[in-house]
Short mmCIF file of C-alpha atoms and ligand atoms in Angstrom, two decimals:
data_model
loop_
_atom_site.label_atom_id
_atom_site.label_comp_id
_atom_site.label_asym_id
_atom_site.label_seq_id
_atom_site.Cartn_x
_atom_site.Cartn_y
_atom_site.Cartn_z
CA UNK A 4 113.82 124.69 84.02
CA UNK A 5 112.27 127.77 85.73
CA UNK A 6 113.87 130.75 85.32
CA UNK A 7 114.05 131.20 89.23
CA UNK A 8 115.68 127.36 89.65
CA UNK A 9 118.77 127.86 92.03
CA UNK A 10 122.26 127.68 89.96
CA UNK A 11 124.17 124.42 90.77
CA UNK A 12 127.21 122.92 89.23
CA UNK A 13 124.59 120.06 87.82
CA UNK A 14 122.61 122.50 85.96
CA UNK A 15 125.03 125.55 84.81
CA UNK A 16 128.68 125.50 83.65
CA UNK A 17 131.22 127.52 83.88
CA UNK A 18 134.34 127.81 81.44
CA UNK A 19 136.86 130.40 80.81
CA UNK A 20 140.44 131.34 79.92
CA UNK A 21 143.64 131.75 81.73
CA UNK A 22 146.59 133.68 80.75
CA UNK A 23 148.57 136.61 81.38
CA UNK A 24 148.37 139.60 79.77
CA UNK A 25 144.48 138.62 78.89
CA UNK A 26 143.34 142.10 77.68
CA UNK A 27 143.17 141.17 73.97
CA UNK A 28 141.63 138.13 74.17
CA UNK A 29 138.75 137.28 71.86
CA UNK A 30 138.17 133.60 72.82
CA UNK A 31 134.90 135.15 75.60
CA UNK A 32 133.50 136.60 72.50
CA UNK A 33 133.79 133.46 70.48
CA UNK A 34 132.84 131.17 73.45
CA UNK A 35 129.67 133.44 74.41
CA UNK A 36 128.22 133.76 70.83
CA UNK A 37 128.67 129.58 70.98
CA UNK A 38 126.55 129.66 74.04
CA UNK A 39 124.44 132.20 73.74
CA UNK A 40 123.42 129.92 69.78
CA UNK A 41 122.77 126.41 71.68
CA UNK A 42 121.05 127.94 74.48
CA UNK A 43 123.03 126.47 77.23
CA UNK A 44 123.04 127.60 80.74
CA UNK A 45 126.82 128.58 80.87
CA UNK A 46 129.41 131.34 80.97
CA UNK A 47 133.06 131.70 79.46
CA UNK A 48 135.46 133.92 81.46
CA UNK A 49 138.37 135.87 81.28
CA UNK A 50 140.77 135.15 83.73
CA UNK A 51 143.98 137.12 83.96
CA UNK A 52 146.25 135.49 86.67
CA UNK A 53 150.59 135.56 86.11
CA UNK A 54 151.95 132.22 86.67
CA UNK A 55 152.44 132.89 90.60
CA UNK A 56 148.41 133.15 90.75
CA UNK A 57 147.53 130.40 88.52
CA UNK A 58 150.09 127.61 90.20
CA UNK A 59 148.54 128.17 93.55
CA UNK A 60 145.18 128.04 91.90
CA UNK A 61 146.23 124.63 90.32
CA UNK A 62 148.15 123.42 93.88
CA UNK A 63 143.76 123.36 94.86
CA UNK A 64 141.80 122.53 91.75
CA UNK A 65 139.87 120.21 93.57
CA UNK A 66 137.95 123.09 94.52
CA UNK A 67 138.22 124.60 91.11
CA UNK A 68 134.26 125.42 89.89
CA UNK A 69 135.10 125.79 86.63
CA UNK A 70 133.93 122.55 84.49
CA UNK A 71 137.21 123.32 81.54
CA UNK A 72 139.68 126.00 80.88
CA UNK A 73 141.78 127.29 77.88
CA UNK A 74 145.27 128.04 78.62
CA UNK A 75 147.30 131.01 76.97
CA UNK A 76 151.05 132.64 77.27
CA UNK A 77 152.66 131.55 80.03
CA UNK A 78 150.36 128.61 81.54
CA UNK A 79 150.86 125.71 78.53
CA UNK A 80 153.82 124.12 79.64
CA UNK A 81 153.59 124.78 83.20
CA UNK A 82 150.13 122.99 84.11
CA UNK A 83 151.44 119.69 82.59
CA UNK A 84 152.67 118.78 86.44
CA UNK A 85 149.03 119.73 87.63
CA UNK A 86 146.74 117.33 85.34
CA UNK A 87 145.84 114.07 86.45
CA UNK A 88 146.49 112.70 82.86
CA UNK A 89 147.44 114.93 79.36
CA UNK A 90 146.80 113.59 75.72
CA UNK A 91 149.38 111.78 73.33
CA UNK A 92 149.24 114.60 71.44
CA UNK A 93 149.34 117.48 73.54
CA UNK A 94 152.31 115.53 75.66
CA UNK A 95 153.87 115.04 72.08
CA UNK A 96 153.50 119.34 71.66
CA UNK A 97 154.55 119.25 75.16
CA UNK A 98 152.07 121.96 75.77
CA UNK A 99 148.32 122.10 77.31
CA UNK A 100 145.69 124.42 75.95
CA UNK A 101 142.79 122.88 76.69
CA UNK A 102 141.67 121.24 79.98
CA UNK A 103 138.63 118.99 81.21
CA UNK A 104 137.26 117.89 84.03
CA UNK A 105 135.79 114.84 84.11
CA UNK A 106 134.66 114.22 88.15
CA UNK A 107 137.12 114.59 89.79
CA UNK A 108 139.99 114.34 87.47
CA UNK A 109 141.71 116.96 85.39
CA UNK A 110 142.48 115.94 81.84
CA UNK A 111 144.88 118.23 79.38
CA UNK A 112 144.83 118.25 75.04
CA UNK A 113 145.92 120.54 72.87
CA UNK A 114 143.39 121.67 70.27
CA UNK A 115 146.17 124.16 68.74
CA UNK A 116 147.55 121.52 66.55
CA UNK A 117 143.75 120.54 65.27
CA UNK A 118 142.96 123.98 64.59
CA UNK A 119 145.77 124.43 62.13
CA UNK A 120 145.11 121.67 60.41
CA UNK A 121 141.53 122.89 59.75
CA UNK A 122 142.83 126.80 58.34
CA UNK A 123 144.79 124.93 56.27
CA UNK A 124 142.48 122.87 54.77
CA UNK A 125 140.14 125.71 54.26
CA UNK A 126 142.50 126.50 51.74
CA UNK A 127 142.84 123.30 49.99
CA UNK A 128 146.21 123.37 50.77
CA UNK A 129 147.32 119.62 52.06
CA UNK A 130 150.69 118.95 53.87
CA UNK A 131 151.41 115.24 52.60
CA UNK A 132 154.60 115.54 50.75
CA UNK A 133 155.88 119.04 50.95
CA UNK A 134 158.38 121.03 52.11
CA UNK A 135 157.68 123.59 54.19
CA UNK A 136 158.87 126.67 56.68
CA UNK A 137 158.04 127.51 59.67
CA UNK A 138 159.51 130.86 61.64
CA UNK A 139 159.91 130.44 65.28
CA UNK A 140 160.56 127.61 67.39
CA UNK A 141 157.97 128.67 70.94
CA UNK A 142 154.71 126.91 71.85
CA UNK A 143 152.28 127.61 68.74
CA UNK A 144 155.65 126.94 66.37
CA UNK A 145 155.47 123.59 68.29
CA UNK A 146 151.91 122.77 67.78
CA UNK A 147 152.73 123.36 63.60
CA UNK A 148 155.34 121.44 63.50
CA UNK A 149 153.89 118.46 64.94
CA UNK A 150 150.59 118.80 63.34
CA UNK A 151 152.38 119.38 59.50
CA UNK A 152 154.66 116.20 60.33
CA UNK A 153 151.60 114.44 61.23
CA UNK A 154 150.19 115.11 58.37
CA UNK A 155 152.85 113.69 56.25
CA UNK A 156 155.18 116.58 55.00
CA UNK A 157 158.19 116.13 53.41
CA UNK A 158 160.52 118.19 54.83
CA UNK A 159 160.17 121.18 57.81
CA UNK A 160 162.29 123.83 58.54
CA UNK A 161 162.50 125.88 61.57
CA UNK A 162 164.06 129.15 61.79
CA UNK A 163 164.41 130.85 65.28
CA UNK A 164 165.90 134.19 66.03
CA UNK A 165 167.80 131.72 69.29
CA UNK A 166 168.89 129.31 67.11
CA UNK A 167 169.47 126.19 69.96
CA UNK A 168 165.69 126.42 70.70
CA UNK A 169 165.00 125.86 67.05
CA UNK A 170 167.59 122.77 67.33
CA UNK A 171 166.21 121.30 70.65
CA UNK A 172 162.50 121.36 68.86
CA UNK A 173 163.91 119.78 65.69
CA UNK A 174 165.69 116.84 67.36
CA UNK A 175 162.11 116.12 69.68
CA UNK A 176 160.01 116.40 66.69
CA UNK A 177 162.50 114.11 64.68
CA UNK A 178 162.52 111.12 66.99
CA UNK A 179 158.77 111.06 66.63
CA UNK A 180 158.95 111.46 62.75
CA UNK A 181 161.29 109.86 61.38
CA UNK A 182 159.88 110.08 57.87
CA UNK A 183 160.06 113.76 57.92
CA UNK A 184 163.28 115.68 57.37
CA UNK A 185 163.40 118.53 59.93
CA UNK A 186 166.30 121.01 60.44
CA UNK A 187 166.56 123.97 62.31
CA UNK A 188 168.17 127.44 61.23
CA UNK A 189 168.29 130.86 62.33
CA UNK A 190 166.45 133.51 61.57
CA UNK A 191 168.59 135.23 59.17
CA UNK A 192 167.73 137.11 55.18
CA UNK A 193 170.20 134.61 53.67
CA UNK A 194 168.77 130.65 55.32
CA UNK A 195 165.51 132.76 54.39
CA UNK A 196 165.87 133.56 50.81
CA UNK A 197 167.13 130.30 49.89
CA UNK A 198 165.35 128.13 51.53
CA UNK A 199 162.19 130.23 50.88
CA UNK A 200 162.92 129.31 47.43
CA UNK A 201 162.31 125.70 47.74
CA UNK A 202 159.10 125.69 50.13
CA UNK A 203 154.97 126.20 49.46
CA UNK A 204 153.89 126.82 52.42
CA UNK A 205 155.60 129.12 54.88
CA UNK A 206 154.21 130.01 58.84
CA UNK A 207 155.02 132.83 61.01
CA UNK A 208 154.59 131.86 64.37
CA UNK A 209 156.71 134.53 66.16
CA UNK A 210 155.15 137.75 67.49
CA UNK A 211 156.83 139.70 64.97
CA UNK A 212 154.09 142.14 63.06
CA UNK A 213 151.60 142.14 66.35
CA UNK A 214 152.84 145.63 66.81
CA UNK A 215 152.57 148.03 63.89
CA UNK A 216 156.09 149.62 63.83
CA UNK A 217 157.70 145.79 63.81
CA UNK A 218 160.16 145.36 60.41
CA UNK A 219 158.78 142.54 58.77
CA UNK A 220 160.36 139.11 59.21
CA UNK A 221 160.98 138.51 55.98
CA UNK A 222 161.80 141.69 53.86
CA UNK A 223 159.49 142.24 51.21
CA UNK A 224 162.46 142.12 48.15
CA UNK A 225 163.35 138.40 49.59
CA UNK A 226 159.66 137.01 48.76
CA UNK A 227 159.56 135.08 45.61
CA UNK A 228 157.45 134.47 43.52
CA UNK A 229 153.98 132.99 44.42
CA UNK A 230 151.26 130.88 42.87
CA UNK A 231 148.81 129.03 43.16
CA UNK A 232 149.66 126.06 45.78
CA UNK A 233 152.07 128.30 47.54
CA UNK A 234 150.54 129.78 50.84
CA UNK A 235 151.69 132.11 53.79
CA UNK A 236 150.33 131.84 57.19
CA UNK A 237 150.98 134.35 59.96
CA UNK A 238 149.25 133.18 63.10
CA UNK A 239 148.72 136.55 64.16
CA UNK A 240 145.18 137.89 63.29
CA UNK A 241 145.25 141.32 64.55
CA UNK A 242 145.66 143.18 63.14
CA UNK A 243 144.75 141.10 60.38
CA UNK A 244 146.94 141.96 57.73
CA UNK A 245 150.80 142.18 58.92
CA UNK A 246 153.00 143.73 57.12
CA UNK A 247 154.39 140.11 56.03
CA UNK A 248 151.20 139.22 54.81
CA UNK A 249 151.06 142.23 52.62
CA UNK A 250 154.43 141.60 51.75
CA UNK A 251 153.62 137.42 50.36
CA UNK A 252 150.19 138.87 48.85
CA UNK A 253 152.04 140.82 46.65
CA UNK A 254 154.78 138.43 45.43
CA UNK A 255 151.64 136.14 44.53
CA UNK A 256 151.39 134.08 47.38
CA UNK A 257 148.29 132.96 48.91
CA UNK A 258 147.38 134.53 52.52
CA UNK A 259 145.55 133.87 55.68
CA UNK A 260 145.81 135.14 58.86
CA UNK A 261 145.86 132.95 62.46
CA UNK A 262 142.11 134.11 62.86
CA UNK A 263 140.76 130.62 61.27
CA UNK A 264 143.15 128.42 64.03
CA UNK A 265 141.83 130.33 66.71
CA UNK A 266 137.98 129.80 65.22
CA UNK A 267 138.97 126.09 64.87
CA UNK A 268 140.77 125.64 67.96
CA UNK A 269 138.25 127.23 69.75
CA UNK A 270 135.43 125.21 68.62
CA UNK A 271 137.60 121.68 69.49
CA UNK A 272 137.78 122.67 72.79
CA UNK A 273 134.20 123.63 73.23
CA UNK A 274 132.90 120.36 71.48
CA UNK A 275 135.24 118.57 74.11
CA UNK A 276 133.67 120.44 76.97
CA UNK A 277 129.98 120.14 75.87
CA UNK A 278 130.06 116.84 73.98
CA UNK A 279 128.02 119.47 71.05
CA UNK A 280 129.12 119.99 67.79
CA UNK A 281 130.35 124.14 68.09
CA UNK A 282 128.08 126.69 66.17
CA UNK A 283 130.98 127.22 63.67
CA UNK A 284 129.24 130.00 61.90
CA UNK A 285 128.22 132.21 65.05
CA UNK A 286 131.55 132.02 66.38
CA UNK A 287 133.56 133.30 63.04
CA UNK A 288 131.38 136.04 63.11
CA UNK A 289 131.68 136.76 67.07
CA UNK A 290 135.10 136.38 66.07
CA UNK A 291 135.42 138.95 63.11
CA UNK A 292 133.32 141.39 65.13
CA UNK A 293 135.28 141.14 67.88
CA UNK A 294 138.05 142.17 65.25
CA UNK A 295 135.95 145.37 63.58
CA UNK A 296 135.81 146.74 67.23
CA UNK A 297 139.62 146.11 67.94
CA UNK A 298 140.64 147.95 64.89
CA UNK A 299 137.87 150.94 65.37
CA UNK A 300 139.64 151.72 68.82
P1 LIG B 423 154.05 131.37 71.24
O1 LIG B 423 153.45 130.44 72.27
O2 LIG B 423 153.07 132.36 70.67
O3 LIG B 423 154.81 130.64 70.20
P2 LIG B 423 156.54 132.02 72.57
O4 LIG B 423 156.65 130.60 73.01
O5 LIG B 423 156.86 133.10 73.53
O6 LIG B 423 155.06 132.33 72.06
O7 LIG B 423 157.44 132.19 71.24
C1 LIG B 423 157.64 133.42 70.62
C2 LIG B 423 158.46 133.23 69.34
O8 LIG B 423 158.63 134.52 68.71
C3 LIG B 423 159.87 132.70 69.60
O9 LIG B 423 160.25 131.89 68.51
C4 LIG B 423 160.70 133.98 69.64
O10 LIG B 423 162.06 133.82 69.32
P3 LIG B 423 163.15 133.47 70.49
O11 LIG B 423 162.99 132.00 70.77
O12 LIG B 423 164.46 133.81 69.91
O13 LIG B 423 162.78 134.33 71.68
C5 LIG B 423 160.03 134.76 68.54
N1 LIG B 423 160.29 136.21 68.63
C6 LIG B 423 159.80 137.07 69.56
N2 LIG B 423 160.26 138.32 69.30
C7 LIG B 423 161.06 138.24 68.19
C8 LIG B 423 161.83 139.18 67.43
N3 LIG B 423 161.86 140.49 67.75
N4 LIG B 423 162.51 138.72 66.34
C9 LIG B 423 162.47 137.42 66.01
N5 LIG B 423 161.77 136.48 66.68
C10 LIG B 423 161.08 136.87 67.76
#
């Protein structure tokens, strides 16, 4: 194609993200490098709209140019009413954060769950037959739960600060795994400690250590000891080590940060809106830069 060839919706696409706040977001970064490395005429925006803004957008997506969309904090749950049809699995999380057009219609998954799976496997860490916790019951505790019962663990607890959120997810995600053993908790040092005890994998979903004067949700004399097959995830990559992190590094555990789901996530939702298997490589590093320059601030 000439470089002068007039822009049309046949021959350039346009993606983005939508959430509110939207400062921090790394996913244009990721999306760009991705781009920019297949040599495709499109562009991934940021697009910072509170719920108001985004539901009227919705009410007239048939005018909508974009050609997909991630969703972020607060638009998961509310678009499900706006898609013309959503994905067993992302009506099973009961939350949206990925969306496709195809013509005319507007189709919803969730990659979330998908790019879990892959950070954990990155480890060698495999869910079939453990027991495992997870700390916070909101959307991205949601999309772990589901995706660790999928994958065939033993037992899951979830411990939320409100404990009847914690119970309401539990009894959803028991009816649709029944050979899993899920209970819910609260968020307290004792339920911790002993059931911290009996676990190998444990997940911090809750936005406690984003900011750096946050107490760590698990205080560092309750850790015990670590080893080899026993692995703590906080899904919060930046910064990249949180104090609970430093905390389960210590006590022998092994570590990883949420920046690997958002790499994996990312690049499910990109191979779904290009039908092209995502530059993996070029969008870690987009990723990790993008990280580098947050920290440097
Ligand atoms: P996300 O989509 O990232 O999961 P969310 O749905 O807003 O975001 O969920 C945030 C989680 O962090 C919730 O489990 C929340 O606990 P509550 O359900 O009790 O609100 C948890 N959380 C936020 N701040 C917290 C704090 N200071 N202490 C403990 N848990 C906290």
């Amino acid at each position: 194609m000439s470089k002068n060839a007039r822009i049309t919706p046949d021959n350039f696409k346009l993606y983005g993200v939508m959430g509110f706040p939207l400062k921090h977001t790394l996913s244009p970064l990721m999306h760009q490098a991705a781009i920019a490395k297949l040599g495709l005429r499109a562009f991934y925006a940021a697009l910072e709209l509170d719920s108001h803004s985004f539901l009227k957008l919705m009410r007239k997506k048939r005018q909508l140019l974009l050609d997909g969309f991630n969703l972020t904090i607060p638009h998961k749950q509310i678009v499900l009413p706006y898609l013309d049809s959503v994905s067993r699995e992302a009506r099973a999380i009961g939350a949206v954060n990925t969306v496709i057009r195809k013509g005319s219609r507007w189709v919803g998954e969730n990659t979330d769950a998908y790019g879990f799976i892959r950070l954990l496997r990155e480890t060698g860490w495999t869910a079939k037959g453990k027991s495992v916790l997870i700390l916070g019951a909101g959307g991205a505790s949601r999309a772990c739960v589901y995706a660790l019962c999928r994958e065939g663990a033993k037992e899951a607890y979830v411990l939320n600060r409100t404990v009847a959120k914690a119970k309401a997810l539990c009894r959803h995600f028991q009816k649709l795994f029944p050979k899993s053993e899920i209970a819910a908790g609260a968020l307290n040092p004792d339920r911790i400690r002993e059931i911290l005890s009996n676990v190998n994998l444990v997940v911090n979903t809750t936005s406690v250590g984003l900011e750096r004067t946050d107490k760590p949700v698990i205080a560092d004399k309750d850790w015990p000891a670590g080893g080899p097959i026993r692995l703590a995830v906080d899904l919060i990559y930046n910064p990249s080590v949180t104090p609970f992190l430093r905390a389960a590094k210590q006590a022998g555990w092994k570590t990883r940060n949420g920046l690997g789901m958002l790499l994996y996530q990312g690049a499910r939702s990109f191979e779904l809106w290009t039908g092209k298997p995502a530059p993996l490589e070029e969008m870690r590093k987009a990723l990790l830069h993008g990280c580098e320059s947050r920290l440097s601030l």
